[in-house]
């Protein structure tokens, strides 16, 4: 199985599906192609929340504001999963969680996680019908071409899948993978919880305006109300527990405290955007 | 085959795809994940129109304004199909149609349709990589967790599929299914047609602003014009039959009378929203 | 493999997936269902850019402003691919490119491309659960019904796939396919390049506002700057090469000159819409 995630919108992901289909009969499953554009942290959050529900797979991820620069292309092995994407940190939170099943301490590169730089000069480029000569500067191997998802990451993901999800400890046999011990770090920020008070921030706002914080859901255990940046709101397990248009604090399916409005937009009503500070106090 | 339908937007459905993939190699086919949010009737309409085109399958449906309340989770067997989703009526119009191939009279629970309450305490929860302890209140079996699509409906749908689409008369063997004779009813409203006059209402408005009524398409047979709430509009089999920006009445692919505007929005031009009354008269 | 492309939005494509699944276990891969509505040229462009990355497949395409008129339904064989859709030109640019791998000169109908009119009276209609009688004017074979994607193109695509992608030279054996030598033409416009000056036009604007012209990317080779309709802008291989909000000219993944804004909308900043003239000069 290969999952696909990107901020490409449409129809660009179709070319990746085509290239993958050239190389493998693996099931292709879309995670999302409408991640907030070029927002590494939001993509990292959603991957951290969704990929752990998949069985052993290759996860192709293209949220890549640095495309065209000299940032590396990476493959990271985490347990029986491999994540393929740009070296900008987007893969790491999910990779650490995918590896954690087989590790007591927090996995790091070299300890629980194996990282490889993808050398695209060692990778067969995609076959493409009716294309110009390989020497054409607009051809698929041109330095101008900016679609690494199609021309680098998809071929690498397809080849890794065909190499075998049951042979991931031998990945270094693939000529296009060079082991590396350093990658661009990314850690989603942790909230501080002490004395009935949690200090954190807004990680993402979802499609519906629900404000997802980094405060663990356990903070709300046994609370009936909570003060959010000073303002008192009810704690509920369902939107329907408050009238239409009213605020509530709940625990989202990701396990974090979420600030919502029943049939409304939490981001607007609470006045909170991505990165904003959030203080929660027992009330 | 398992179809997926929800009002989740993105990327939440990805976690359901992951959980299903843990349990089955069945083909996963998306119906839609952008049904109007929490609109049971609109989802029921679209399922009634699309599911009958599928071969034998499990249909996973999550449009669930009552999530977090004590509403039941259901599985309904209809012919060689099973629908899995919340007990709020959303499954029923499609279920009755799917069962109708093998039944002369309108199918009901107990006569053509078998209904089961899903007991999630009898269902293995999803495997999830790197998750907190099961006792963590933010864990997948927590009462706070509000993602029944991932944690209840998808596991049930996957298990039912693996039980066997050719053994659906033995579904009660599954420990997590308890036969029930009562479910929350839902019937899409019927129009009244008599004496060249049809009185109905707007069922849904589609993405393009096309106004879909509950008046059977046969009402327009042999009409060249029709009065819509008193206003005369041409009847046509194609948008192109009227100038750009002009109104028309036609029969949509679902078989109902649709009020459209060539390259415009019917809902705005006709001034009609979901639930509005519509009277059609031969003109 | 069968790919699906349309301007249907959602959930209409689900019925096509159902009908295809009735006839074939082939992998179904979505290209896009949000092509600009009824825009034959935009769809033709995107198909020309994405389909060449697929292995041998049937490509189902429904962008069909003439539905309900007497326009023909077509199947075009191009190499080891078959394109199925309306006879309005939308299939041709992709078909010519898919056939070009096996042909030195530009493929045409009869020379590299085989075209067939689909006779839907020779095609088994979709099975549909619980439907009204076949004589019901709202039934699937009714002249009122406007969903040729579900009722004509999907059945034809499924049957062609099952006939065999390795037997495409015998397609005429299918009773519903009638060879034809004439189809509605469509050629995407070419730019004129001479003396350091390119005169072309805007082919499409993508989701992000990037302006895609028909000027070959090779025009920018060795340029550091280019004048766009008189205005000087930098040439870059990556958005990040210019400050946020600034214009750039680059070569998109499709190989054409693209006019973009770093983290902004090129269409608005350059003041260019689909079909607008673009003159580029070395600067």
PDB file of N, CA, C and O in Angstrom, chain C residues 17-47:
ATOM      1  N   UNK C  17     -18.369   5.259 -10.774  1.00  0.00           N
ATOM      2  CA  UNK C  17     -17.521   4.241 -10.127  1.00  0.00           C
ATOM      3  C   UNK C  17     -18.322   2.962  -9.879  1.00  0.00           C
ATOM      4  O   UNK C  17     -17.803   1.853 -10.025  1.00  0.00           O
ATOM      5  N   UNK C  18     -19.592   3.132  -9.497  1.00  0.00           N
ATOM      6  CA  UNK C  18     -20.428   1.963  -9.270  1.00  0.00           C
ATOM      7  C   UNK C  18     -20.643   1.171 -10.558  1.00  0.00           C
ATOM      8  O   UNK C  18     -20.475  -0.048 -10.580  1.00  0.00           O
ATOM      9  N   UNK C  19     -20.992   1.883 -11.633  1.00  0.00           N
ATOM     10  CA  UNK C  19     -21.249   1.199 -12.901  1.00  0.00           C
ATOM     11  C   UNK C  19     -19.983   0.507 -13.391  1.00  0.00           C
ATOM     12  O   UNK C  19     -20.023  -0.646 -13.851  1.00  0.00           O
ATOM     13  N   UNK C  20     -18.848   1.169 -13.289  1.00  0.00           N
ATOM     14  CA  UNK C  20     -17.592   0.522 -13.690  1.00  0.00           C
ATOM     15  C   UNK C  20     -17.349  -0.732 -12.853  1.00  0.00           C
ATOM     16  O   UNK C  20     -16.924  -1.766 -13.372  1.00  0.00           O
ATOM     17  N   UNK C  21     -17.628  -0.644 -11.550  1.00  0.00           N
ATOM     18  CA  UNK C  21     -17.382  -1.786 -10.667  1.00  0.00           C
ATOM     19  C   UNK C  21     -18.310  -2.956 -10.972  1.00  0.00           C
ATOM     20  O   UNK C  21     -17.993  -4.097 -10.646  1.00  0.00           O
ATOM     21  N   UNK C  22     -19.471  -2.670 -11.580  1.00  0.00           N
ATOM     22  CA  UNK C  22     -20.353  -3.765 -12.011  1.00  0.00           C
ATOM     23  C   UNK C  22     -19.699  -4.596 -13.106  1.00  0.00           C
ATOM     24  O   UNK C  22     -20.000  -5.778 -13.271  1.00  0.00           O
ATOM     25  N   UNK C  23     -18.844  -3.937 -13.909  1.00  0.00           N
ATOM     26  CA  UNK C  23     -18.361  -4.577 -15.142  1.00  0.00           C
ATOM     27  C   UNK C  23     -16.918  -5.026 -15.091  1.00  0.00           C
ATOM     28  O   UNK C  23     -16.477  -5.788 -15.952  1.00  0.00           O
ATOM     29  N   UNK C  24     -16.158  -4.503 -14.151  1.00  0.00           N
ATOM     30  CA  UNK C  24     -14.733  -4.794 -14.168  1.00  0.00           C
ATOM     31  C   UNK C  24     -14.149  -4.666 -12.775  1.00  0.00           C
ATOM     32  O   UNK C  24     -14.615  -3.857 -11.965  1.00  0.00           O
ATOM     33  N   UNK C  25     -13.116  -5.464 -12.509  1.00  0.00           N
ATOM     34  CA  UNK C  25     -12.362  -5.329 -11.269  1.00  0.00           C
ATOM     35  C   UNK C  25     -11.132  -4.454 -11.485  1.00  0.00           C
ATOM     36  O   UNK C  25     -10.262  -4.369 -10.620  1.00  0.00           O
ATOM     37  N   UNK C  26     -11.050  -3.800 -12.640  1.00  0.00           N
ATOM     38  CA  UNK C  26      -9.908  -2.934 -12.942  1.00  0.00           C
ATOM     39  C   UNK C  26      -9.724  -1.882 -11.858  1.00  0.00           C
ATOM     40  O   UNK C  26     -10.698  -1.418 -11.257  1.00  0.00           O
ATOM     41  N   UNK C  27      -8.486  -1.510 -11.625  1.00  0.00           N
ATOM     42  CA  UNK C  27      -8.213  -0.398 -10.723  1.00  0.00           C
ATOM     43  C   UNK C  27      -8.849   0.879 -11.285  1.00  0.00           C
ATOM     44  O   UNK C  27      -8.717   1.153 -12.481  1.00  0.00           O
ATOM     45  N   UNK C  28      -9.529   1.631 -10.436  1.00  0.00           N
ATOM     46  CA  UNK C  28     -10.106   2.917 -10.841  1.00  0.00           C
ATOM     47  C   UNK C  28      -9.256   4.025 -10.234  1.00  0.00           C
ATOM     48  O   UNK C  28      -9.002   4.026  -9.028  1.00  0.00           O
ATOM     49  N   UNK C  29      -8.805   4.946 -11.057  1.00  0.00           N
ATOM     50  CA  UNK C  29      -7.949   6.028 -10.581  1.00  0.00           C
ATOM     51  C   UNK C  29      -8.553   7.353 -11.023  1.00  0.00           C
ATOM     52  O   UNK C  29      -8.778   7.576 -12.217  1.00  0.00           O
ATOM     53  N   UNK C  30      -8.828   8.237 -10.074  1.00  0.00           N
ATOM     54  CA  UNK C  30      -9.343   9.550 -10.427  1.00  0.00           C
ATOM     55  C   UNK C  30      -8.231  10.463 -10.926  1.00  0.00           C
ATOM     56  O   UNK C  30      -7.177  10.566 -10.286  1.00  0.00           O
ATOM     57  N   UNK C  31      -8.465  11.101 -12.046  1.00  0.00           N
ATOM     58  CA  UNK C  31      -7.574  12.186 -12.483  1.00  0.00           C
ATOM     59  C   UNK C  31      -8.047  13.470 -11.801  1.00  0.00           C
ATOM     60  O   UNK C  31      -7.308  14.091 -11.044  1.00  0.00           O
ATOM     61  N   UNK C  32      -9.282  13.858 -12.037  1.00  0.00           N
ATOM     62  CA  UNK C  32      -9.879  15.020 -11.364  1.00  0.00           C
ATOM     63  C   UNK C  32     -11.347  15.030 -11.705  1.00  0.00           C
ATOM     64  O   UNK C  32     -11.750  14.546 -12.769  1.00  0.00           O
ATOM     65  N   UNK C  33     -12.155  15.572 -10.814  1.00  0.00           N
ATOM     66  CA  UNK C  33     -13.571  15.772 -11.110  1.00  0.00           C
ATOM     67  C   UNK C  33     -13.963  17.229 -10.943  1.00  0.00           C
ATOM     68  O   UNK C  33     -15.142  17.557 -10.885  1.00  0.00           O
ATOM     69  N   UNK C  34     -12.965  18.080 -10.860  1.00  0.00           N
ATOM     70  CA  UNK C  34     -13.256  19.512 -10.733  1.00  0.00           C
ATOM     71  C   UNK C  34     -12.590  20.311 -11.845  1.00  0.00           C
ATOM     72  O   UNK C  34     -12.164  21.437 -11.628  1.00  0.00           O
ATOM     73  N   UNK C  35     -12.523  19.721 -13.042  1.00  0.00           N
ATOM     74  CA  UNK C  35     -12.096  20.525 -14.176  1.00  0.00           C
ATOM     75  C   UNK C  35     -13.049  21.706 -14.301  1.00  0.00           C
ATOM     76  O   UNK C  35     -14.235  21.603 -13.956  1.00  0.00           O
ATOM     77  N   UNK C  36     -12.551  22.857 -14.805  1.00  0.00           N
ATOM     78  CA  UNK C  36     -13.443  24.007 -14.967  1.00  0.00           C
ATOM     79  C   UNK C  36     -14.680  23.580 -15.771  1.00  0.00           C
ATOM     80  O   UNK C  36     -14.563  22.947 -16.814  1.00  0.00           O
ATOM     81  N   UNK C  37     -15.841  23.951 -15.252  1.00  0.00           N
ATOM     82  CA  UNK C  37     -17.074  23.372 -15.797  1.00  0.00           C
ATOM     83  C   UNK C  37     -17.298  23.717 -17.265  1.00  0.00           C
ATOM     84  O   UNK C  37     -17.259  24.881 -17.651  1.00  0.00           O
ATOM     85  N   UNK C  38     -17.527  22.670 -18.071  1.00  0.00           N
ATOM     86  CA  UNK C  38     -17.854  22.801 -19.496  1.00  0.00           C
ATOM     87  C   UNK C  38     -16.738  23.469 -20.293  1.00  0.00           C
ATOM     88  O   UNK C  38     -16.968  23.973 -21.390  1.00  0.00           O
ATOM     89  N   UNK C  39     -15.504  23.456 -19.767  1.00  0.00           N
ATOM     90  CA  UNK C  39     -14.377  24.088 -20.443  1.00  0.00           C
ATOM     91  C   UNK C  39     -13.560  22.995 -21.138  1.00  0.00           C
ATOM     92  O   UNK C  39     -12.671  22.371 -20.550  1.00  0.00           O
ATOM     93  N   UNK C  40     -13.894  22.768 -22.396  1.00  0.00           N
ATOM     94  CA  UNK C  40     -13.286  21.670 -23.154  1.00  0.00           C
ATOM     95  C   UNK C  40     -11.778  21.859 -23.270  1.00  0.00           C
ATOM     96  O   UNK C  40     -11.005  20.912 -23.139  1.00  0.00           O
ATOM     97  N   UNK C  41     -11.340  23.101 -23.502  1.00  0.00           N
ATOM     98  CA  UNK C  41      -9.923  23.322 -23.728  1.00  0.00           C
ATOM     99  C   UNK C  41      -9.103  23.096 -22.467  1.00  0.00           C
ATOM    100  O   UNK C  41      -8.026  22.503 -22.517  1.00  0.00           O
ATOM    101  N   UNK C  42      -9.606  23.558 -21.320  1.00  0.00           N
ATOM    102  CA  UNK C  42      -8.863  23.345 -20.067  1.00  0.00           C
ATOM    103  C   UNK C  42      -8.738  21.858 -19.766  1.00  0.00           C
ATOM    104  O   UNK C  42      -7.668  21.362 -19.399  1.00  0.00           O
ATOM    105  N   UNK C  43      -9.834  21.130 -19.948  1.00  0.00           N
ATOM    106  CA  UNK C  43      -9.769  19.688 -19.691  1.00  0.00           C
ATOM    107  C   UNK C  43      -8.802  19.028 -20.661  1.00  0.00           C
ATOM    108  O   UNK C  43      -8.002  18.166 -20.268  1.00  0.00           O
ATOM    109  N   UNK C  44      -8.859  19.439 -21.925  1.00  0.00           N
ATOM    110  CA  UNK C  44      -7.954  18.852 -22.918  1.00  0.00           C
ATOM    111  C   UNK C  44      -6.496  19.101 -22.524  1.00  0.00           C
ATOM    112  O   UNK C  44      -5.637  18.222 -22.668  1.00  0.00           O
ATOM    113  N   UNK C  45      -6.213  20.301 -22.012  1.00  0.00           N
ATOM    114  CA  UNK C  45      -4.850  20.611 -21.577  1.00  0.00           C
ATOM    115  C   UNK C  45      -4.418  19.694 -20.432  1.00  0.00           C
ATOM    116  O   UNK C  45      -3.355  19.082 -20.462  1.00  0.00           O
ATOM    117  N   UNK C  46      -5.243  19.591 -19.403  1.00  0.00           N
ATOM    118  CA  UNK C  46      -4.839  18.792 -18.235  1.00  0.00           C
ATOM    119  C   UNK C  46      -4.713  17.314 -18.582  1.00  0.00           C
ATOM    120  O   UNK C  46      -3.826  16.619 -18.062  1.00  0.00           O
ATOM    121  N   UNK C  47      -5.586  16.824 -19.445  1.00  0.00           N
ATOM    122  CA  UNK C  47      -5.470  15.417 -19.850  1.00  0.00           C
ATOM    123  C   UNK C  47      -4.179  15.199 -20.636  1.00  0.00           C
ATOM    124  O   UNK C  47      -3.493  14.195 -20.458  1.00  0.00           O
TER     125      UNK C  47
END
